[in-house]
Amino acid sequence: MKKDFTTGIIQTGFSKKDAYNALQMPVYANAAFEFETAEQMADAFQGRSAEHTYSRITNPTVDYFEQRVRQITGGMSVTALNSGMAAITNVIIELAYAGANIVTSSHLFGNTWSLLNTTLAPFGLETRFCDLTNPEEVAANVDENTCAIFLEIVTNPHLEVADLKALSAVAKSKNVPLVADTTIIPFIDFHAKELGVDIEIVSSTKYISGGATSIGGLVIDYGTFNWKHSKKLADAAKQFGPMAFTAKMRKEIHRNLGAYMSPQTAQLQTLGLETVELRFRQASNSAKELAKRMKSLSGIKQVYHIGLEDHPFYAISKEQFGEYTGAMFTFALESQAACFEFLNKLKLIRRATNLFDNRTLIIHPASTIYGTFTQDQRDAMDIDDRLIRISIGLESVNDLFADIEQALV
Ligand SMILES: Cc1ncc(COP(=O)(O)O)c(C=O)c1O
């Protein structure tokens, strides 16, 4: 029987009955697992049985979190990492090789841009920046060494939304996987697989952690790409078929990089999943309502919200995400100085980074997330120093509006 989102999450069973009939998955906060015989130990280490061996590789509490996400997204496999950045790094290292290129946009979260440009470039990975809202331009950038087309489904903080079906058509025609960072819109009404995404990456720090309790990341493999077309995974494809990406991730990449999710985090995020639908819907509604009301304030030059009709990506956002377009939006003031003055006058809204806390958080991206980049790099990424990013929490819209109004005076 197909269940609705929250029912499906809450009713995901344990893979083994708990010894004490615990209703919540306990935290298995241990490093290693013991075996009765050397043969059983060898079977587990060589993948002939599914027993846990060591918590850098698998752990029952993390496994339960992964199974919940797998069931609700229809993913073929899910791997939980200890941050969104770890999830992105694992995926790119799995697909890339010296001489490969990755086709993406310069509109990326700052650390992702830096991962590609400064961390991985010296290993021989070329990053090709293009306009992902222009499928012809994307197609023209793909060649026989392209290991992936990578995008953020809503770019942070530019709020650019590419047409996933159009990108997927390009990716399919060129035999490259489409990899999407879907952090900004959780997998509730939005179904990455149906829109042609092969590998989905999520910073579960954001909506899923349940009010900013912990840092985490997810890699969801939909089993849709034929890995015989990947130069890096062609051999694995011969052995594992559609499981090639997952097999290499689980048997090599994630255990070698050593960034598996901790059981403590998995327990917090398992709990966060139980309320994510409620929190997401409320925060999305509040963000839209507040953005609408902020348009009437004369001190604000421009309000950008993908769920409002005047936004250039309104139509595609509605098509891909539905009515609920998330809790993040941006607005522009006169200057950086005006942004700082405004931020300093806020009494209720918190000056802090992060997204989708239960509290409303506000930040000036150019001087913080992008503050250590050079002006040239900021220009290349189109980071505007008059822009403020806000992430709406669960407070009342009236209280948030009153705080913004008083801080503009
Ligand atoms: C779109 C996007 N992707 C990835 C990340 C990185 O996630 P984490 O902080 O969990 O490493 C962030 C963080 O803000 C983000 O906004």
Coordinates of C-alpha atoms and ligand atoms in Angstrom, one line a residue:
M1 CA 0.0 0.0 0.0
K2 CA 1.4 3.4 -1.0
K3 CA 1.6 5.7 2.0
D4 CA 1.7 9.5 2.2
F5 CA 5.1 11.1 3.0
T6 CA 4.9 11.4 6.8
T7 CA 3.1 8.1 7.3
G8 CA 5.7 6.4 5.2
I9 CA 8.5 7.9 7.2
I10 CA 7.1 7.1 10.6
Q11 CA 6.1 3.5 9.6
T12 CA 9.4 2.4 8.2
G13 CA 10.3 -0.7 10.1
F14 CA 13.7 -1.8 11.5
S15 CA 15.6 -4.3 9.4
K16 CA 16.0 -6.5 12.6
K17 CA 13.8 -6.7 15.6
D18 CA 15.2 -4.7 18.5
A19 CA 16.3 -6.8 21.4
Y20 CA 14.3 -4.7 23.9
N21 CA 11.4 -3.8 21.5
A22 CA 12.5 -0.1 21.5
L23 CA 10.0 2.0 19.5
Q24 CA 12.6 4.5 18.4
M25 CA 15.8 3.1 16.7
P26 CA 18.4 3.2 19.5
V27 CA 21.8 4.9 19.0
Y28 CA 24.4 2.2 18.4
A29 CA 27.2 4.4 19.6
N30 CA 30.0 1.9 19.1
A31 CA 32.9 1.6 16.7
A32 CA 33.1 -2.1 16.1
F33 CA 30.8 -5.2 15.9
E34 CA 31.8 -8.7 17.2
F35 CA 31.5 -12.1 15.4
E36 CA 31.1 -15.6 16.9
T37 CA 33.4 -17.2 14.3
A38 CA 36.2 -16.3 12.0
E39 CA 34.1 -17.6 9.1
Q40 CA 31.2 -15.2 9.9
M41 CA 33.7 -12.4 10.2
A42 CA 35.3 -13.2 6.8
D43 CA 31.8 -13.4 5.2
A44 CA 30.9 -9.9 6.6
F45 CA 34.2 -8.3 5.5
Q46 CA 33.9 -9.9 2.0
G47 CA 30.3 -8.8 1.5
R48 CA 28.8 -12.3 1.6
S49 CA 26.6 -11.3 4.6
A50 CA 25.1 -8.0 5.5
E51 CA 26.4 -7.9 9.1
H52 CA 27.9 -4.6 10.4
T53 CA 31.6 -4.7 11.0
Y54 CA 32.8 -1.1 11.8
S55 CA 30.9 2.2 12.1
R56 CA 32.9 4.1 9.5
I57 CA 31.4 1.6 7.0
T58 CA 27.9 0.9 8.2
N59 CA 26.0 1.2 11.5
P60 CA 22.5 0.1 12.4
T61 CA 21.3 3.6 13.5
V62 CA 22.6 5.2 10.3
D63 CA 21.3 2.3 8.2
Y64 CA 17.8 2.9 9.6
F65 CA 18.0 6.6 8.6
E66 CA 19.1 5.6 5.1
Q67 CA 16.3 3.0 4.8
R68 CA 13.7 5.7 5.7
V69 CA 15.0 8.0 3.0
R70 CA 15.3 5.1 0.5
Q71 CA 11.7 4.0 1.1
I72 CA 10.2 7.5 0.8
T73 CA 12.2 8.6 -2.3
G74 CA 12.2 5.4 -4.2
G75 CA 16.0 5.5 -4.4
M76 CA 17.8 2.3 -5.2
S77 CA 20.3 3.1 -2.5
V78 CA 21.0 5.8 0.0
T79 CA 24.3 6.7 1.7
A80 CA 24.4 9.0 4.7
L81 CA 27.5 11.2 5.1
N82 CA 28.6 13.5 7.8
S83 CA 27.8 16.7 5.9
G84 CA 26.3 18.0 2.7
M85 CA 29.8 18.8 1.5
A86 CA 31.0 15.3 2.2
A87 CA 28.1 14.0 0.1
I88 CA 29.1 16.3 -2.8
T89 CA 32.8 15.3 -2.4
N90 CA 32.0 11.6 -2.3
V91 CA 30.0 11.8 -5.5
I92 CA 32.4 13.9 -7.5
I93 CA 35.4 11.8 -6.4
E94 CA 33.6 8.7 -7.4
L95 CA 32.8 10.0 -10.9
A96 CA 35.9 12.2 -11.7
Y97 CA 39.4 11.3 -12.9
A98 CA 42.4 13.3 -14.1
G99 CA 41.5 14.7 -17.5
A100 CA 37.7 14.6 -16.8
N101 CA 35.5 17.7 -16.8
I102 CA 32.3 18.5 -14.9
V103 CA 29.7 20.7 -16.5
T104 CA 27.9 23.1 -14.0
S105 CA 27.0 26.7 -13.4
S106 CA 29.1 29.4 -11.7
H107 CA 26.0 29.9 -9.5
L108 CA 26.8 27.5 -6.7
F109 CA 27.0 27.4 -3.0
G110 CA 30.4 28.9 -2.1
N111 CA 32.1 25.8 -0.7
T112 CA 30.9 23.7 -3.7
W113 CA 32.5 26.3 -6.1
S114 CA 35.7 26.2 -4.0
L115 CA 35.7 22.4 -3.9
L116 CA 35.7 22.3 -7.7
N117 CA 38.0 25.2 -8.3
T118 CA 40.6 25.0 -5.6
T119 CA 40.4 21.5 -4.0
L120 CA 39.8 19.2 -7.0
A121 CA 41.3 21.2 -9.9
P122 CA 44.9 20.3 -8.9
F123 CA 44.0 16.6 -9.3
G124 CA 43.1 17.3 -13.0
L125 CA 39.3 17.8 -12.9
E126 CA 38.2 20.7 -15.1
T127 CA 35.1 22.6 -14.2
R128 CA 33.1 24.0 -17.1
F129 CA 30.8 26.8 -16.1
C130 CA 27.9 27.5 -18.3
D131 CA 24.3 28.7 -18.2
L132 CA 22.3 25.6 -17.0
T133 CA 19.1 27.3 -18.0
N134 CA 20.2 27.1 -21.6
P135 CA 20.2 23.4 -22.6
E136 CA 22.0 24.1 -26.0
E137 CA 24.9 25.7 -24.1
V138 CA 25.0 22.8 -21.7
A139 CA 25.1 20.3 -24.7
A140 CA 27.9 22.3 -26.3
N141 CA 30.0 22.0 -23.2
V142 CA 29.7 18.2 -22.8
D143 CA 32.3 16.0 -24.5
E144 CA 33.7 12.5 -24.1
N145 CA 35.5 13.4 -20.9
T146 CA 32.5 14.9 -19.1
C147 CA 31.9 12.9 -16.0
A148 CA 28.7 14.6 -14.9
I149 CA 26.3 17.5 -15.3
F150 CA 26.0 19.0 -11.8
L151 CA 23.5 21.5 -10.6
E152 CA 21.7 23.0 -7.5
I153 CA 18.0 22.8 -8.2
V154 CA 17.6 26.3 -6.7
T155 CA 20.9 28.0 -6.6
N156 CA 21.9 29.5 -3.3
P157 CA 21.7 32.5 -3.1
H158 CA 20.9 33.4 -6.8
L159 CA 17.6 31.5 -6.9
E160 CA 18.2 30.2 -10.4
V161 CA 16.1 27.2 -11.4
A162 CA 17.1 25.1 -14.4
D163 CA 14.6 22.9 -16.3
L164 CA 15.5 19.4 -15.0
K165 CA 13.6 17.6 -17.8
A166 CA 15.5 19.6 -20.4
L167 CA 18.8 19.0 -18.7
S168 CA 18.0 15.3 -18.3
A169 CA 17.3 15.1 -22.1
V170 CA 20.8 16.6 -22.8
A171 CA 22.4 14.3 -20.2
K172 CA 20.7 11.2 -21.7
S173 CA 21.6 12.1 -25.3
K174 CA 25.2 12.5 -24.3
N175 CA 25.3 9.5 -21.9
V176 CA 26.4 11.5 -18.8
P177 CA 24.8 11.3 -15.4
L178 CA 22.7 14.2 -14.1
V179 CA 23.7 15.0 -10.5
A180 CA 21.5 17.4 -8.5
D181 CA 22.0 19.1 -5.2
T182 CA 18.4 19.3 -4.0
T183 CA 19.1 20.8 -0.6
I184 CA 16.8 23.8 -1.1
I185 CA 13.6 21.8 -1.8
P186 CA 13.2 18.6 0.2
F187 CA 11.9 15.3 -1.4
I188 CA 8.3 15.7 -0.3
D189 CA 6.4 17.0 -3.3
F190 CA 9.5 17.3 -5.4
H191 CA 10.6 14.0 -7.0
A192 CA 14.0 14.2 -8.5
K193 CA 13.9 10.8 -10.2
E194 CA 10.7 11.6 -12.2
L195 CA 12.5 14.7 -13.6
G196 CA 15.5 12.7 -14.7
V197 CA 18.0 13.1 -11.9
D198 CA 20.3 10.1 -11.7
I199 CA 22.1 11.0 -8.4
E200 CA 20.5 13.3 -5.8
I201 CA 22.6 15.0 -3.1
V202 CA 21.1 16.6 -0.1
S203 CA 22.5 18.6 2.8
S204 CA 20.4 17.0 5.5
T205 CA 21.7 19.6 7.9
K206 CA 19.0 21.9 6.5
Y207 CA 15.3 20.7 6.5
I208 CA 15.9 17.1 7.5
S209 CA 17.9 17.7 10.7
G210 CA 14.7 18.9 12.4
G211 CA 15.6 22.5 13.4
A212 CA 19.4 22.6 12.9
T213 CA 20.3 19.9 15.3
S214 CA 23.2 18.4 13.4
I215 CA 25.3 18.4 10.2
G216 CA 24.7 15.6 7.6
G217 CA 24.4 14.7 3.9
L218 CA 22.7 12.1 1.7
V219 CA 23.6 10.6 -1.6
I220 CA 20.6 8.9 -3.3
D221 CA 21.3 6.7 -6.3
Y222 CA 18.1 6.1 -8.4
G223 CA 19.7 3.3 -10.4
T224 CA 18.7 5.1 -13.6
F225 CA 22.1 5.6 -15.3
N226 CA 23.8 3.0 -17.3
W227 CA 27.3 3.2 -15.9
K228 CA 28.9 1.4 -18.8
H229 CA 29.0 4.9 -20.3
S230 CA 31.1 6.3 -17.4
K231 CA 34.9 6.1 -18.0
K232 CA 35.5 5.7 -14.3
L233 CA 32.7 3.1 -13.6
A234 CA 32.7 1.1 -16.8
D235 CA 34.5 -1.8 -15.1
A236 CA 32.2 -1.7 -12.1
A237 CA 29.3 -1.7 -14.5
K238 CA 30.4 -5.0 -16.0
Q239 CA 30.5 -6.5 -12.5
F240 CA 27.5 -4.8 -10.8
G241 CA 25.3 -3.5 -13.6
P242 CA 22.9 -0.8 -12.4
M243 CA 24.4 -1.1 -8.9
A244 CA 27.8 0.0 -10.1
F245 CA 27.7 3.5 -8.6
T246 CA 26.4 2.3 -5.3
A247 CA 28.8 -0.7 -5.1
K248 CA 31.8 1.5 -5.7
M249 CA 30.5 4.1 -3.2
R250 CA 29.9 1.5 -0.5
K251 CA 32.9 -0.7 -1.1
E252 CA 35.4 1.9 -1.8
I253 CA 34.8 5.7 -1.9
H254 CA 32.9 6.4 1.3
R255 CA 34.9 4.0 3.4
N256 CA 38.2 5.4 2.1
L257 CA 37.2 9.0 2.5
G258 CA 35.9 8.3 6.0
A259 CA 33.1 10.7 6.2
Y260 CA 30.2 8.4 7.1
M261 CA 27.4 9.8 9.3
S262 CA 27.7 9.3 13.0
P263 CA 24.9 7.3 14.8
Q264 CA 24.1 10.2 17.0
T265 CA 23.5 12.4 14.0
A266 CA 21.5 9.7 12.3
Q267 CA 19.2 9.4 15.3
L268 CA 18.5 13.2 15.4
Q269 CA 17.9 13.3 11.6
T270 CA 15.6 10.2 11.7
L271 CA 13.5 12.2 14.2
G272 CA 13.8 15.3 12.0
L273 CA 12.3 13.3 9.1
E274 CA 9.2 12.7 11.1
T275 CA 8.3 16.4 11.2
V276 CA 10.0 17.7 8.0
E277 CA 6.7 17.8 6.0
L278 CA 4.9 19.9 8.6
R279 CA 7.9 22.2 9.1
F280 CA 8.5 22.6 5.4
R281 CA 4.9 23.4 4.5
Q282 CA 4.6 26.0 7.3
A283 CA 7.9 27.6 6.6
S284 CA 7.2 27.7 2.9
N285 CA 3.8 29.4 3.4
S286 CA 5.3 31.9 5.8
A287 CA 8.2 32.7 3.5
K288 CA 5.8 33.4 0.6
E289 CA 3.5 35.5 2.8
L290 CA 6.4 37.5 4.3
A291 CA 8.0 38.1 0.8
K292 CA 4.7 39.4 -0.5
R293 CA 4.3 41.8 2.4
M294 CA 7.9 43.0 2.2
K295 CA 7.3 44.2 -1.4
S296 CA 5.3 47.1 0.1
L297 CA 8.2 48.4 2.2
S298 CA 9.8 51.4 0.6
G299 CA 13.3 50.7 2.0
I300 CA 13.6 47.5 0.1
K301 CA 14.7 47.7 -3.5
Q302 CA 13.7 44.3 -4.7
V303 CA 12.4 41.0 -3.2
Y304 CA 13.2 37.7 -4.9
H305 CA 11.1 34.7 -4.2
I306 CA 10.7 31.8 -6.7
G307 CA 7.1 31.2 -5.5
L308 CA 5.9 34.8 -6.5
E309 CA 4.7 35.4 -10.0
D310 CA 7.1 38.2 -10.8
H311 CA 10.1 35.9 -10.4
P312 CA 11.8 34.9 -13.7
F313 CA 11.8 31.2 -12.5
Y314 CA 8.3 31.2 -11.1
A315 CA 6.7 29.0 -13.8
I316 CA 9.5 26.3 -13.8
S317 CA 9.6 26.3 -10.0
K318 CA 5.8 25.7 -9.9
E319 CA 6.1 23.0 -12.4
Q320 CA 9.0 21.2 -10.6
F321 CA 8.3 21.9 -7.0
G322 CA 4.5 22.6 -6.8
E323 CA 2.9 25.1 -4.4
Y324 CA 5.6 24.8 -1.7
T325 CA 8.8 26.6 -2.8
G326 CA 10.8 26.6 0.4
A327 CA 11.7 28.9 3.2
M328 CA 14.7 30.7 1.6
F329 CA 14.4 34.0 -0.4
T330 CA 16.5 37.1 -0.9
F331 CA 16.1 40.9 -1.1
A332 CA 18.2 43.8 -2.0
L333 CA 18.8 47.1 -0.2
E334 CA 20.6 50.2 -1.4
S335 CA 24.1 49.2 -0.6
Q336 CA 26.3 46.9 1.6
A337 CA 26.3 49.6 4.3
A338 CA 22.5 49.7 4.3
C339 CA 22.5 45.9 4.6
F340 CA 24.8 46.0 7.6
E341 CA 22.8 48.8 9.3
F342 CA 19.5 46.8 8.7
L343 CA 21.0 43.5 10.0
N344 CA 22.3 45.3 13.2
K345 CA 18.9 46.7 14.0
L346 CA 17.0 43.3 13.9
K347 CA 15.7 42.2 17.3
L348 CA 14.0 38.9 16.6
I349 CA 15.6 37.5 13.4
R350 CA 18.9 35.9 14.1
R351 CA 22.1 36.9 12.3
A352 CA 23.4 33.5 11.5
T353 CA 24.4 31.2 8.6
N354 CA 22.5 28.0 7.8
L355 CA 19.1 27.4 6.3
F356 CA 15.9 26.0 7.5
D357 CA 16.4 26.3 11.3
N358 CA 13.2 26.6 13.2
R359 CA 14.4 30.1 13.9
T360 CA 14.5 32.7 11.1
L361 CA 18.1 33.3 10.1
I362 CA 19.5 36.1 8.1
I363 CA 22.9 36.7 6.4
H364 CA 24.7 39.0 4.0
P365 CA 26.2 36.4 1.7
A366 CA 28.9 38.7 0.0
S367 CA 30.7 39.4 3.2
T368 CA 30.2 36.0 4.9
I369 CA 29.8 32.8 2.8
Y370 CA 31.6 34.6 -0.1
G371 CA 33.7 36.9 2.1
T372 CA 37.0 35.2 1.7
F373 CA 36.8 35.0 -2.1
T374 CA 38.4 37.8 -4.2
Q375 CA 36.2 40.4 -5.9
D376 CA 37.0 38.8 -9.2
Q377 CA 35.8 35.4 -7.9
R378 CA 32.7 37.0 -6.4
D379 CA 32.0 38.7 -9.8
A380 CA 32.4 35.4 -11.6
M381 CA 29.8 33.9 -9.2
D382 CA 27.5 37.0 -9.6
I383 CA 27.5 37.7 -5.9
D384 CA 25.8 41.0 -5.3
D385 CA 26.9 43.0 -2.1
R386 CA 23.4 44.6 -1.8
L387 CA 21.7 41.2 -1.4
I388 CA 20.5 39.7 1.9
R389 CA 19.4 36.1 2.3
I390 CA 16.7 35.1 4.7
S391 CA 15.6 31.6 5.8
I392 CA 12.2 31.6 7.4
G393 CA 11.6 29.6 10.6
L394 CA 8.4 28.8 12.5
E395 CA 7.7 32.2 14.1
S396 CA 4.6 34.1 13.1
V397 CA 4.7 36.2 9.9
N398 CA 3.4 39.2 11.8
D399 CA 6.3 39.1 14.3
L400 CA 8.8 38.7 11.5
F401 CA 7.3 41.5 9.5
A402 CA 7.3 43.8 12.5
D403 CA 11.0 43.1 13.1
I404 CA 11.9 43.8 9.5
E405 CA 9.8 47.0 9.4
Q406 CA 11.4 48.5 12.5
A407 CA 14.9 47.6 11.3
L408 CA 14.4 49.5 8.0
V409 CA 13.7 52.8 9.8
Ligands
LIG1 C1 22.8 24.1 -1.6 C2 23.8 23.7 -0.6 N1 24.5 22.5 -0.8 C3 25.4 22.1 0.1 C4 25.6 22.7 1.3 C5 26.6 22.1 2.2 O1 25.9 21.5 3.3 P1 26.6 21.2 4.7 O2 26.7 22.5 5.4 O3 25.7 20.2 5.3 O4 28.0 20.6 4.4 C6 24.9 23.9 1.6 C7 25.1 24.6 2.8 O5 24.6 25.6 3.1 C8 24.0 24.4 0.6 O6 23.3 25.5 0.8

